[in-house]
mmCIF file of C-alpha atoms in Angstrom:
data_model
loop_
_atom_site.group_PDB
_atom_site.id
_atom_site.type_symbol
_atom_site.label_atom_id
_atom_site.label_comp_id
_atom_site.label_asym_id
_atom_site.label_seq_id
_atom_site.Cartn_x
_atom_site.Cartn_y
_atom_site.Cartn_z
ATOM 1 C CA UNK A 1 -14.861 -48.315 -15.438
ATOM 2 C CA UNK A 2 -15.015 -46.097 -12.454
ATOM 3 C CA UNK A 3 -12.249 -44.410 -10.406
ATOM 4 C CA UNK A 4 -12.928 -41.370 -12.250
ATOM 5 C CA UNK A 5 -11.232 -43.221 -15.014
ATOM 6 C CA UNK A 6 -11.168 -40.413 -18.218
ATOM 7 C CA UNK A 7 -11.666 -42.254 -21.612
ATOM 8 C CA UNK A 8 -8.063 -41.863 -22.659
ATOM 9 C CA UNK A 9 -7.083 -43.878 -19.638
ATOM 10 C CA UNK A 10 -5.913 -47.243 -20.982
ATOM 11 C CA UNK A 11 -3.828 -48.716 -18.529
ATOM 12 C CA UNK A 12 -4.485 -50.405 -15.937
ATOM 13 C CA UNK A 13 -7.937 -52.324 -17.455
ATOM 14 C CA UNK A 14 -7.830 -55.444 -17.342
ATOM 15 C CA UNK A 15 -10.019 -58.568 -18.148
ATOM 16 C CA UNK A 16 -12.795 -57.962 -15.806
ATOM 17 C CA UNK A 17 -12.420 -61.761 -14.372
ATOM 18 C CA UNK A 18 -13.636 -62.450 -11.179
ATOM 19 C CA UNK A 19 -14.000 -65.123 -8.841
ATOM 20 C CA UNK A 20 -12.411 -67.107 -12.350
ATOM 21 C CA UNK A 21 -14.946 -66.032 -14.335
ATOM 22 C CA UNK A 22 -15.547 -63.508 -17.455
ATOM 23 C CA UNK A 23 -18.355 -61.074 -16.462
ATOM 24 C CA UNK A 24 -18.103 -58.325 -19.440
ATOM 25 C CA UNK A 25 -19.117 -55.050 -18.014
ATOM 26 C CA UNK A 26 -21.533 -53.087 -19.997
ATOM 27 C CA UNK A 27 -22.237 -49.479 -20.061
ATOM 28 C CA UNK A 28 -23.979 -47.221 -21.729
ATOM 29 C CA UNK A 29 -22.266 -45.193 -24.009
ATOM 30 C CA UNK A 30 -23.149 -41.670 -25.098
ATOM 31 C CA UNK A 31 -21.803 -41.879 -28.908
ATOM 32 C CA UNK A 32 -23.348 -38.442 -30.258
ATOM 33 C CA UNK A 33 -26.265 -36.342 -29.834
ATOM 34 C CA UNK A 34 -29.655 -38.572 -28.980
ATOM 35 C CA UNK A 35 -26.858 -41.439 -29.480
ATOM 36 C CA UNK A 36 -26.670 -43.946 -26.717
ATOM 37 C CA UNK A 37 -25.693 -47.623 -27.314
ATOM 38 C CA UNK A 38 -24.777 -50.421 -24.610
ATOM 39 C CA UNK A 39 -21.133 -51.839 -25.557
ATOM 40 C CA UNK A 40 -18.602 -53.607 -23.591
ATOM 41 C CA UNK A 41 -16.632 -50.998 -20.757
ATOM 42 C CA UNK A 42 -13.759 -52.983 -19.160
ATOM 43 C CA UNK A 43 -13.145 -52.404 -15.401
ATOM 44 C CA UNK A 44 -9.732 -51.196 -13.990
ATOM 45 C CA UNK A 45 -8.064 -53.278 -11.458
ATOM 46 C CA UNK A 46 -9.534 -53.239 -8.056
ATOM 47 C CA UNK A 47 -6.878 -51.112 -6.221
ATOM 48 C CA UNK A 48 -6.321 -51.210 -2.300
ATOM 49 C CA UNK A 49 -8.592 -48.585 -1.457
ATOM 50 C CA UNK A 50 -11.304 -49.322 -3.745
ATOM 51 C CA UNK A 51 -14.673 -51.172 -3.895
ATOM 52 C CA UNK A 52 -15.863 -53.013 -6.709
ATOM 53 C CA UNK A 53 -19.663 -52.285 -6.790
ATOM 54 C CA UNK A 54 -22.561 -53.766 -8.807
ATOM 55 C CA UNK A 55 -24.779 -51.224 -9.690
ATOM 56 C CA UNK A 56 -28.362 -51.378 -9.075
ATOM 57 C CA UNK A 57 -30.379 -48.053 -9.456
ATOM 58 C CA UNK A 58 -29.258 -45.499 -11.405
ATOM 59 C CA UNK A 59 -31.440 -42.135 -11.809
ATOM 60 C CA UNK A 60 -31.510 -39.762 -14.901
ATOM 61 C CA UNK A 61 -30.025 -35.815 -13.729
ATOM 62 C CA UNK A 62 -30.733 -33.004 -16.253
ATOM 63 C CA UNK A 63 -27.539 -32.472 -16.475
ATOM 64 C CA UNK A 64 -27.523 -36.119 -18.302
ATOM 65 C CA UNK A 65 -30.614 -34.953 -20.675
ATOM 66 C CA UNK A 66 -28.314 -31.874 -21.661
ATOM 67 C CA UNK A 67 -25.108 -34.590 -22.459
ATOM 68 C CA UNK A 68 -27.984 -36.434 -24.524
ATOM 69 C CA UNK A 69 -29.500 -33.519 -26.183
ATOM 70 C CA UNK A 70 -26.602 -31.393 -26.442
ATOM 71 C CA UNK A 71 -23.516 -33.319 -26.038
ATOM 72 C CA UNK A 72 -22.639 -30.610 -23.453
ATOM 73 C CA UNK A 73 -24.030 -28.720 -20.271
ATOM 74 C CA UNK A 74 -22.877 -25.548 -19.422
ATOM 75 C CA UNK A 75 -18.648 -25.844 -19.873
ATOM 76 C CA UNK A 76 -18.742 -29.734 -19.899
ATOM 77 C CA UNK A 77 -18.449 -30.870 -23.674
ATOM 78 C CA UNK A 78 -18.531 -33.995 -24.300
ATOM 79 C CA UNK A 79 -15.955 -34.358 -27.114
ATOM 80 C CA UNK A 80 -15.498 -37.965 -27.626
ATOM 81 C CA UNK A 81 -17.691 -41.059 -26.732
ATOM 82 C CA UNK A 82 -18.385 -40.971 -23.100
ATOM 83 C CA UNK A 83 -20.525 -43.304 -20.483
ATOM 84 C CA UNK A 84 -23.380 -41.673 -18.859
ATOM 85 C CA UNK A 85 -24.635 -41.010 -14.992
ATOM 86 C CA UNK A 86 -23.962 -40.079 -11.803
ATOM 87 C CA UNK A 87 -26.646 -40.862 -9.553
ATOM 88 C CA UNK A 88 -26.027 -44.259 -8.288
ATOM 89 C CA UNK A 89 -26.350 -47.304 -5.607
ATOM 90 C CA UNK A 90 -25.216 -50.925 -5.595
ATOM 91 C CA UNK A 91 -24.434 -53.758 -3.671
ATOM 92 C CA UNK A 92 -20.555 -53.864 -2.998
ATOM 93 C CA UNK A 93 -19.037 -57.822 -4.419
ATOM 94 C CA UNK A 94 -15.212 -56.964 -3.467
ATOM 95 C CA UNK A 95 -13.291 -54.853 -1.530
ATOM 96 C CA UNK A 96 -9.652 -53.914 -1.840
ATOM 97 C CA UNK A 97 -7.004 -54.890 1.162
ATOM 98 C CA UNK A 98 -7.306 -51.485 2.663
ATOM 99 C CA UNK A 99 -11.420 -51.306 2.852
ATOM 100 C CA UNK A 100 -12.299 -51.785 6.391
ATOM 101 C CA UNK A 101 -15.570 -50.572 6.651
ATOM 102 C CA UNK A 102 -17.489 -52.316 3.873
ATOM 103 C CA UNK A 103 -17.566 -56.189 3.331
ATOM 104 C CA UNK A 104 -19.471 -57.578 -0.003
ATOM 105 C CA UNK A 105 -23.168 -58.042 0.198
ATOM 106 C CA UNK A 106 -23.059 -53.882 1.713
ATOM 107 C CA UNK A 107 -25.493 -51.496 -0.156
ATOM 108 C CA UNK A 108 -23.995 -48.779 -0.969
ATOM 109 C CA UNK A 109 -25.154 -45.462 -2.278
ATOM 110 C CA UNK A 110 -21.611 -43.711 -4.680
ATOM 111 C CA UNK A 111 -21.052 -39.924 -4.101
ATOM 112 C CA UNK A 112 -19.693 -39.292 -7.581
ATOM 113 C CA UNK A 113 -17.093 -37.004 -7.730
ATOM 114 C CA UNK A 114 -13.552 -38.112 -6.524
ATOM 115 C CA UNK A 115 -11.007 -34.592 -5.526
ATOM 116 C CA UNK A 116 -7.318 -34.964 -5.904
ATOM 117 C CA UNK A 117 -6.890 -34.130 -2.136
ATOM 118 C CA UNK A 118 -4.054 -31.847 -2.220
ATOM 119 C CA UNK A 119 -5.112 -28.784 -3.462
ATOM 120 C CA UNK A 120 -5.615 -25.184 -1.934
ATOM 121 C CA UNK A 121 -9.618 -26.080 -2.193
ATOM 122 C CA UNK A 122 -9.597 -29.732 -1.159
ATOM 123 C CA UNK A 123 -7.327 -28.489 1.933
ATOM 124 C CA UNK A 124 -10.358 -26.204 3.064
ATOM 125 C CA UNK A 125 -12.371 -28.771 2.847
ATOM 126 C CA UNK A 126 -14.508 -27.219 -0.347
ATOM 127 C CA UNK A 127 -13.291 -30.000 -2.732
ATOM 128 C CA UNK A 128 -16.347 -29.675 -4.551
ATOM 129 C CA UNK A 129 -14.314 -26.974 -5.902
ATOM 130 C CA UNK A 130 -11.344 -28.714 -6.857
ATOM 131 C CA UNK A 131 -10.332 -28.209 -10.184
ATOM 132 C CA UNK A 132 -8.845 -31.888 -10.670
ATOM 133 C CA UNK A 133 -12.165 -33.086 -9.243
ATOM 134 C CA UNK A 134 -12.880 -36.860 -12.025
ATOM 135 C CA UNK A 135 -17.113 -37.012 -11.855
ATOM 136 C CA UNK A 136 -19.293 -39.641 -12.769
ATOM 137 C CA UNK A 137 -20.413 -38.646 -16.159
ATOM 138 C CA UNK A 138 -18.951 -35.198 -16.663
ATOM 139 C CA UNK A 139 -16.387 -35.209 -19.564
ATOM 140 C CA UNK A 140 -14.138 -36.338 -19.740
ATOM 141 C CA UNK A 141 -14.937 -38.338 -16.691
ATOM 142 C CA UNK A 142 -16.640 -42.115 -17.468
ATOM 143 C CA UNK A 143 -20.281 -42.386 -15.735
ATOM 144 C CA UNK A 144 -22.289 -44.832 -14.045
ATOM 145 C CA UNK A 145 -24.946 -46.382 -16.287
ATOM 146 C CA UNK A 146 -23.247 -49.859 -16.290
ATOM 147 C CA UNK A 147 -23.694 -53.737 -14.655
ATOM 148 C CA UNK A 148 -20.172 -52.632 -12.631
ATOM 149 C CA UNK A 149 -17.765 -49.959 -11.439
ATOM 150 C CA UNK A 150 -14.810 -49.613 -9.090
ATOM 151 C CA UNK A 151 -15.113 -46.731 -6.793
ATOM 152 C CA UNK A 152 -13.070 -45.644 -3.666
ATOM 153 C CA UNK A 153 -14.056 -47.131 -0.948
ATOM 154 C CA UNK A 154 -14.566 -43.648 1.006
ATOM 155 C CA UNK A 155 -17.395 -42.779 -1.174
ATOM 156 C CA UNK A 156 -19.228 -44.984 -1.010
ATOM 157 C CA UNK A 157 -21.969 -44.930 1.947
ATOM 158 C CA UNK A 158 -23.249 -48.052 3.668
ATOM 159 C CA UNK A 159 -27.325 -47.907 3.475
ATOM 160 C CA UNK A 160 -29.338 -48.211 6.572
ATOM 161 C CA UNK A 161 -31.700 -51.146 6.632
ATOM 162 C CA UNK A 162 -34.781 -49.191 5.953
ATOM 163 C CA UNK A 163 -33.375 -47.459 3.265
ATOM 164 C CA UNK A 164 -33.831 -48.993 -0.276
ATOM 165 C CA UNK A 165 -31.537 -48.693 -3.661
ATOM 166 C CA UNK A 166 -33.388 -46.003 -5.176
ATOM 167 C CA UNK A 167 -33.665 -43.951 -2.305
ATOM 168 C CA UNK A 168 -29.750 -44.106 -1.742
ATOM 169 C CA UNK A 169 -29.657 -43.544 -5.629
ATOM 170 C CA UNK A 170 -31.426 -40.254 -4.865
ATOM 171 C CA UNK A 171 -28.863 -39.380 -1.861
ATOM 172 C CA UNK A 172 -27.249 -37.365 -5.158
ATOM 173 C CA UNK A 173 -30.038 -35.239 -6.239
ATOM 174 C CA UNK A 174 -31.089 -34.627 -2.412
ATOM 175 C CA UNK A 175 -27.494 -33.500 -2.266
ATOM 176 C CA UNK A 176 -27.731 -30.472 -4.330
ATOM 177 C CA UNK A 177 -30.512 -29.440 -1.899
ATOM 178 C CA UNK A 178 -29.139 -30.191 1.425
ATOM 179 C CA UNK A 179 -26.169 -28.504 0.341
ATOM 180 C CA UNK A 180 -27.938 -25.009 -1.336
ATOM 181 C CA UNK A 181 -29.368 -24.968 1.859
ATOM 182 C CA UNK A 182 -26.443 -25.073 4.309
ATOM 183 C CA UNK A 183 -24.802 -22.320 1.834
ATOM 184 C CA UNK A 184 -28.019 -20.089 2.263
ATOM 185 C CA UNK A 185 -27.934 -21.187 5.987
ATOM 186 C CA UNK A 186 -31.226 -22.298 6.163
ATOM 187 C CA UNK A 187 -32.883 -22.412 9.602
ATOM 188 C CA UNK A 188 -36.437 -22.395 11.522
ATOM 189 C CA UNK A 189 -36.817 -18.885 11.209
ATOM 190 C CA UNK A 190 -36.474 -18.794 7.529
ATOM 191 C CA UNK A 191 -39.172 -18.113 4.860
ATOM 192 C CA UNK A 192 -37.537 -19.647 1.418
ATOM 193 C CA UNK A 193 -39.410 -19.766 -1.861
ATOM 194 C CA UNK A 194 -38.420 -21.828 -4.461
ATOM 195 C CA UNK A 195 -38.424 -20.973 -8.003
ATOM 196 C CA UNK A 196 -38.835 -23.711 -10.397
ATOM 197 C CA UNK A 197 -40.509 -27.503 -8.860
ATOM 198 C CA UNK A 198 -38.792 -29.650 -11.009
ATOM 199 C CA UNK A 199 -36.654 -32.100 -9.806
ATOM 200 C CA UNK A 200 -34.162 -30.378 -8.176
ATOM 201 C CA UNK A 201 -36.877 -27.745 -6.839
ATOM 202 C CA UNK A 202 -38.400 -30.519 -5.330
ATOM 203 C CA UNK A 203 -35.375 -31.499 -3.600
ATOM 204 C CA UNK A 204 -34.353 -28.505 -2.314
ATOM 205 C CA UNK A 205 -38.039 -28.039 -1.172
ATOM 206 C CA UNK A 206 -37.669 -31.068 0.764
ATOM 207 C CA UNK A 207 -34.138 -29.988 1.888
ATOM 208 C CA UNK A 208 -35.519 -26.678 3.196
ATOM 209 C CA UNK A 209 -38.068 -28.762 5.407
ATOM 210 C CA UNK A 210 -35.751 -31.045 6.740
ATOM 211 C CA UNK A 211 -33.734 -28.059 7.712
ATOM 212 C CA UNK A 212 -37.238 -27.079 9.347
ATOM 213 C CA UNK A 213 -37.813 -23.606 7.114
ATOM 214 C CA UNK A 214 -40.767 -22.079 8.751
ATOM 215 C CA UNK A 215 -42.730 -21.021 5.111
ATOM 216 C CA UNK A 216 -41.740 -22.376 1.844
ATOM 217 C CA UNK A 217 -43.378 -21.048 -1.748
ATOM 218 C CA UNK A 218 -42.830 -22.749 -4.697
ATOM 219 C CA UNK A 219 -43.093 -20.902 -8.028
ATOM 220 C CA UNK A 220 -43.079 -22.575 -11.412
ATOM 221 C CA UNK A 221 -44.819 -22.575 -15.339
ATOM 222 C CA UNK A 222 -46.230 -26.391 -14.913
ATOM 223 C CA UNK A 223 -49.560 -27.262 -12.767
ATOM 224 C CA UNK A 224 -48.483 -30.752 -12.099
ATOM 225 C CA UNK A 225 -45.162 -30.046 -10.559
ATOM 226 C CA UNK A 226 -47.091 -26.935 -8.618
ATOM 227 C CA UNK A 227 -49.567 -29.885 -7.180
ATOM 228 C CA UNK A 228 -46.549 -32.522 -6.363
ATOM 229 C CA UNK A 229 -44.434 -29.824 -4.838
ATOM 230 C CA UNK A 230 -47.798 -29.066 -2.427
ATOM 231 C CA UNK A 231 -48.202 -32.752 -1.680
ATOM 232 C CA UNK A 232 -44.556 -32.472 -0.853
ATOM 233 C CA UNK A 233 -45.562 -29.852 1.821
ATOM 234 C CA UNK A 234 -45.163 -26.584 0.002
ATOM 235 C CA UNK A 235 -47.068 -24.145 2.185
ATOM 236 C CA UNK A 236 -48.625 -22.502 -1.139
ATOM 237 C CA UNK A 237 -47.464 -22.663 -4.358
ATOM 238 C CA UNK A 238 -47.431 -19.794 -7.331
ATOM 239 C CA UNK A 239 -47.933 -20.640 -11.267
ATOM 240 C CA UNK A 240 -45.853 -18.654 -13.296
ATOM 241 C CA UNK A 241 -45.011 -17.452 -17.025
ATOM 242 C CA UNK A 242 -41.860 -17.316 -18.967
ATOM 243 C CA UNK A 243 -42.610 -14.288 -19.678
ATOM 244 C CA UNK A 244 -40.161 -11.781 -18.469
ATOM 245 C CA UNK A 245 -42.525 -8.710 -18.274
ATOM 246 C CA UNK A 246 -44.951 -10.564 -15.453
ATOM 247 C CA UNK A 247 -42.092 -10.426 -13.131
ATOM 248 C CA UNK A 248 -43.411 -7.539 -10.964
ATOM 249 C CA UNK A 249 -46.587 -9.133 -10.741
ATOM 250 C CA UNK A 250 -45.420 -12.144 -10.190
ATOM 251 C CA UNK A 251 -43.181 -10.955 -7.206
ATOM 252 C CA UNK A 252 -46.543 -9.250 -6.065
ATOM 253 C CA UNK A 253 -48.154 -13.157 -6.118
ATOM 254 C CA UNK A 254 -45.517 -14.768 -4.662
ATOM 255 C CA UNK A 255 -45.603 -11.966 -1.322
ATOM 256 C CA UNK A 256 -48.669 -12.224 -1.039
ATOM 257 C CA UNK A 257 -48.562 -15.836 -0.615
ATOM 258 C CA UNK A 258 -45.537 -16.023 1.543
ATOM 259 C CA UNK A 259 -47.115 -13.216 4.091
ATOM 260 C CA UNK A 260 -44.265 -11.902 5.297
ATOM 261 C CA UNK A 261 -40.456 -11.277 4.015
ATOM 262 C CA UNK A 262 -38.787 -13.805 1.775
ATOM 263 C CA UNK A 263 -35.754 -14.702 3.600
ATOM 264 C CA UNK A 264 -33.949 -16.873 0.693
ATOM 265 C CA UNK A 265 -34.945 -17.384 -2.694
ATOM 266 C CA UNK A 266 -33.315 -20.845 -4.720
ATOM 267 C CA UNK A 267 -33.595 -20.141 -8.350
ATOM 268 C CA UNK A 268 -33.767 -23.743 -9.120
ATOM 269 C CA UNK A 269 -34.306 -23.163 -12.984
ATOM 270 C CA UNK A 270 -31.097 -21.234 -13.896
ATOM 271 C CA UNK A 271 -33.277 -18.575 -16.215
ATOM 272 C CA UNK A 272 -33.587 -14.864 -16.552
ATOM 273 C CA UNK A 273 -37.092 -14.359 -15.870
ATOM 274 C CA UNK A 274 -36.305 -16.843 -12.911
ATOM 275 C CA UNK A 275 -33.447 -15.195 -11.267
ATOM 276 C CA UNK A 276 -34.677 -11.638 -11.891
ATOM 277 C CA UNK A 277 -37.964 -13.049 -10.190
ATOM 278 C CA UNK A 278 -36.133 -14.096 -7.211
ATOM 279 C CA UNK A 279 -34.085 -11.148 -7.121
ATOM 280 C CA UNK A 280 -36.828 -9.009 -6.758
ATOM 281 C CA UNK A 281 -38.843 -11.095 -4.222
ATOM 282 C CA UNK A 282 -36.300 -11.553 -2.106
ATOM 283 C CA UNK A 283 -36.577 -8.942 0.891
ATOM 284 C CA UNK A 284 -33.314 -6.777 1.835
ATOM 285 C CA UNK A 285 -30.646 -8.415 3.279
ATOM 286 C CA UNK A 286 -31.924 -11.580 2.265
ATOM 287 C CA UNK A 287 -30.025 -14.353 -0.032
ATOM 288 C CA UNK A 288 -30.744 -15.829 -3.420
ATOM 289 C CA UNK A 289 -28.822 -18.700 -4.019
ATOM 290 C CA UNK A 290 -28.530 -19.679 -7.727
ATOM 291 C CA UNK A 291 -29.093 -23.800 -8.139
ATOM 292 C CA UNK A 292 -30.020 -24.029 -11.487
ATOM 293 C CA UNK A 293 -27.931 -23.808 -14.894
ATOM 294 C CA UNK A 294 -30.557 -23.484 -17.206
ATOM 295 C CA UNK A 295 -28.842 -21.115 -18.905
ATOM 296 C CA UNK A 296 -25.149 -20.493 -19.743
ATOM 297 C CA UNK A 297 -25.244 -16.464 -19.054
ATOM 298 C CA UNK A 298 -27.634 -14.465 -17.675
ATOM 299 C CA UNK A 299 -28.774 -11.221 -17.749
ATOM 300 C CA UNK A 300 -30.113 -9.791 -14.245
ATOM 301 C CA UNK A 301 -31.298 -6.843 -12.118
ATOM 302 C CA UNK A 302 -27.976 -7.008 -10.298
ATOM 303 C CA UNK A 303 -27.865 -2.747 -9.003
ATOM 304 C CA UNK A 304 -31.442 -2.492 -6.832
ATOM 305 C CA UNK A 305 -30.671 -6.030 -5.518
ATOM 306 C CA UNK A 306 -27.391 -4.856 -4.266
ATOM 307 C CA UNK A 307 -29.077 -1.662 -2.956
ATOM 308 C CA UNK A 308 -30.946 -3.686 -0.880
ATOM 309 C CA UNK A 309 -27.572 -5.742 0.342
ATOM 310 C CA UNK A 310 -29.041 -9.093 -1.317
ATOM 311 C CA UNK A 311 -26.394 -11.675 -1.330
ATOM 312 C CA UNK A 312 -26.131 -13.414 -4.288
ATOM 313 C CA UNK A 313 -24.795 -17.152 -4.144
ATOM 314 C CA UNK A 314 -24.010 -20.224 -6.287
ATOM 315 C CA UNK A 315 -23.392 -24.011 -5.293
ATOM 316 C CA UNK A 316 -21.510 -26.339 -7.480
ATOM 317 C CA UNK A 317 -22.622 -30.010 -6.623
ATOM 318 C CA UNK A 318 -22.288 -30.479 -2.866
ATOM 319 C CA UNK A 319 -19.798 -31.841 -0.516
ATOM 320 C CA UNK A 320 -19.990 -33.799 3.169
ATOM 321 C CA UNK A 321 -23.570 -34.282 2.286
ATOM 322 C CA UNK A 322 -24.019 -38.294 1.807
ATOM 323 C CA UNK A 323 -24.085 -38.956 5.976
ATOM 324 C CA UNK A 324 -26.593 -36.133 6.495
ATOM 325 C CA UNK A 325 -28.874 -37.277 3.290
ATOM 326 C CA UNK A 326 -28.875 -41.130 4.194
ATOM 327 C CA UNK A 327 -29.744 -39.895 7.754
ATOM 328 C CA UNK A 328 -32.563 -37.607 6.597
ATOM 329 C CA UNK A 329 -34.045 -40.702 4.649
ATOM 330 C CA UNK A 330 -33.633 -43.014 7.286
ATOM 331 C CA UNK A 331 -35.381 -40.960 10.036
ATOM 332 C CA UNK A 332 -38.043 -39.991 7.544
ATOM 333 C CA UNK A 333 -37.608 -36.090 7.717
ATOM 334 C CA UNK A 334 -36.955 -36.970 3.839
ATOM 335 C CA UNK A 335 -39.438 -38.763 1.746
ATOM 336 C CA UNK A 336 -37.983 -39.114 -1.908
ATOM 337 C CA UNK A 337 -39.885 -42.035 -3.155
ATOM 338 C CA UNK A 338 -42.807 -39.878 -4.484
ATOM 339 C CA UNK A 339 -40.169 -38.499 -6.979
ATOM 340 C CA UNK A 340 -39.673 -41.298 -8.865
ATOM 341 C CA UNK A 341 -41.914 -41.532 -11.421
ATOM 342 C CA UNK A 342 -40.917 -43.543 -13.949
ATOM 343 C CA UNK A 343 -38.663 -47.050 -14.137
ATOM 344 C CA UNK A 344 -36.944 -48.765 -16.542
ATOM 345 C CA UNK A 345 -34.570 -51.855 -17.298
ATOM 346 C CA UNK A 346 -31.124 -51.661 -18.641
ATOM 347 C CA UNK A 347 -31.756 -53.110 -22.340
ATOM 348 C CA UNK A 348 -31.047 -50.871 -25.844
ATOM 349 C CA UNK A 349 -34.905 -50.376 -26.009
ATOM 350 C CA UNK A 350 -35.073 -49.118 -22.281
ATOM 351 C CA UNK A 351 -32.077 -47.034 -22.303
ATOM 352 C CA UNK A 352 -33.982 -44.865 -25.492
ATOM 353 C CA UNK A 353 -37.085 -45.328 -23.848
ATOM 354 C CA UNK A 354 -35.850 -43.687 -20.360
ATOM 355 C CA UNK A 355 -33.558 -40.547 -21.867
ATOM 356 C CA UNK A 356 -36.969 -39.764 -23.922
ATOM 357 C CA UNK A 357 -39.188 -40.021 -21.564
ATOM 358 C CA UNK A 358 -36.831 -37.462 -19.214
ATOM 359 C CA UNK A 359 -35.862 -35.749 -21.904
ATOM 360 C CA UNK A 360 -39.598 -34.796 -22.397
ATOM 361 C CA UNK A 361 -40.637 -33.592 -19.030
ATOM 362 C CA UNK A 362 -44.451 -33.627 -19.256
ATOM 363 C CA UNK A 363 -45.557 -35.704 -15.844
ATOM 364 C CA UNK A 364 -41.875 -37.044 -15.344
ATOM 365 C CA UNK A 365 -39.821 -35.983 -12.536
ATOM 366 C CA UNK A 366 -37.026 -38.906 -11.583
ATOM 367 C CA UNK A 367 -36.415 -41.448 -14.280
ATOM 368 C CA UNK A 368 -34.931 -44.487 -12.450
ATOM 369 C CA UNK A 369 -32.799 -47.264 -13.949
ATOM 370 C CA UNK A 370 -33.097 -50.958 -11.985
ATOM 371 C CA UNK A 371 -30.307 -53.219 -13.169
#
């Protein structure tokens, strides 16, 4: 498992022996839609660069309820059984010869996605782009959600002391946050709202303080993620419909709550009543930055937004972010514990239990695995 290794890729696996004894790595395996079953995943050989790491909190993404639900998100089809998850931390047991700056016992938290490093993309340093990028749980790409993997060594991050498993886990999630915000270029003199508090809104949320935003509004349908995303420090929140014909009264709310110009609006939700909300709130020459997929296309207010000169934007996972998150976390400009709602085991039972439970939303926001 690990390496990026695509389910197709049978050489190289060997007997998963070490230190003389058989240790069968188990995963679990996405086999169809609701489908998920934990079965034997060999390991590849530990190669000189690499780090054999023994997974200990893995979180459930959205993008792993759509693979669940849907056996797809967006472009990403799963078309053949697959092991899930991306959002990951462990405790390092080997190193290869050419790891110098992990030993085992090291916690780790994984960035997921490994770039080929030698394209056009990867060269600019944007190899979140890269079109040979092999990620955790994105078909064909193996996942996470297993006793072992083998990862290079160069992504995985060393935890600070104060930092726990879970919260270097969540370094992926807080990721997609720290990075929207860096493309939106986020600062103290910027007024952000954030449309949609779910998980990722609640990231970015806490992204856009860390980056010390001077007003944040969060907008969203559900009065329980309204109230979390104000504990999180959400200078007002804004309850909203799904109904697309509220959207001028809705931008009229969410003004009047911000009290003065929105600067940058993060659709977090991926929707058209979402985006053509943020559109439209947004003042002129502002950005909206487009986070969520929630749905494949969308159909938007595109001409009096561009009549206004407001950039649109889109971020695709993140890149360079794991030494800025880890750093957030262990300063405590980032608190991501309250996310984590619920937490399971890695048995059959528990693996159902936890892709239902986020699968159903209601009062859950991070759905944590502890193996």
């Amino acid at each position: 498992m690990g390496k990026g290794g695509k389910p197709d890729e049978g050489d190289g696996f060997g007997d998963a022996s070490r230190d003389g004894v058989e240790q069968e790595n188990m995963a679990a395996w996405l086999l169809g839609v609701n489908t998920l079953k934990i079965q034997p995943f060999k390991l590849p050989n530990l190669g000189p660069h690499d780090v054999l790491v023994r997974l200990k909190a893995v979180g459930i993404c959205g993008s792993d309820v759509h693979h669940f639900k849907n056996m797809r998100c967006a472009d990403f089809v799963v078309k053949e059984p697959m092991v899930i998850g991306h959002e990951c931390a462990g405790i390092v047991e080997e190193v290869g010869s050419e790891v110098k700056h992990l030993v085992p016992g090291d916690r780790v938290a994984l960035e997921p996605g490994i770039n080929c490093k030698r394209c056009e993309l990867c060269k600019q340093g944007r190899y979140n782009l890269c079109p040979e990028m092999k990620f955790f749980g994105s078909p064909p790409t193996h996942g996470c959600l297993a006793n072992q993997v083998v990862h290079p060594g160069d992504l995985c991050f060393k935890l600070p002391n104060n930092v726990s498993l879970e919260e270097g886990a969540m370094c992926e999630p807080l990721s997609v946050g720290v990075h929207a915000c860096r493309r939106a270029n986020v600062g103290p003199e910027t007024n952000v709202l954030v449309m949609g508090a779910g998980p990722i809104g609640l990231v970015t949320l806490l992204a856009a303080r860390a980056f010390e935003a001077s007003r944040i509004v969060v907008a969203d349908v559900n009065d329980h993620r309204l109230s979390v995303a104000k504990a999180l420090g959400a200078h007002e929140i804004v309850k909203v419909s799904t109904n697309i014909e509220d959207v001028a009264e809705e931008v009229a709310k969410i003004k009047e709550a911000m009290g003065t110009r929105v600067d940058v609006s993060f659709d977090c939700a991926g929707f058209n009543k979402t985006m053509a909300t943020a559109l439209s709130a947004t003042g002129s020459g502002g950005k909206v930055c487009l986070v969520g997929m929630g749905q494949r296309e969308l159909t938007i207010p595109l001409t009096s937004a561009a009549a206004r000169e407001v950039d649109v934007i889109g971020i695709f996972r993140y890149k360079n972010t794991w030494p800025l998150c880890l750093e957030l976390l262990r300063s405590g400009k980032v608190d991501v514990k309250p996310l984590i709602t619920h937490r399971f085991g890695f048995s059959q039972k528990e693996v159902e239990k936890a892709f239902e439970t986020s699968a159903g939303g209601g009062n859950a926001i991070k759905v944590m695995f502890n193996l």
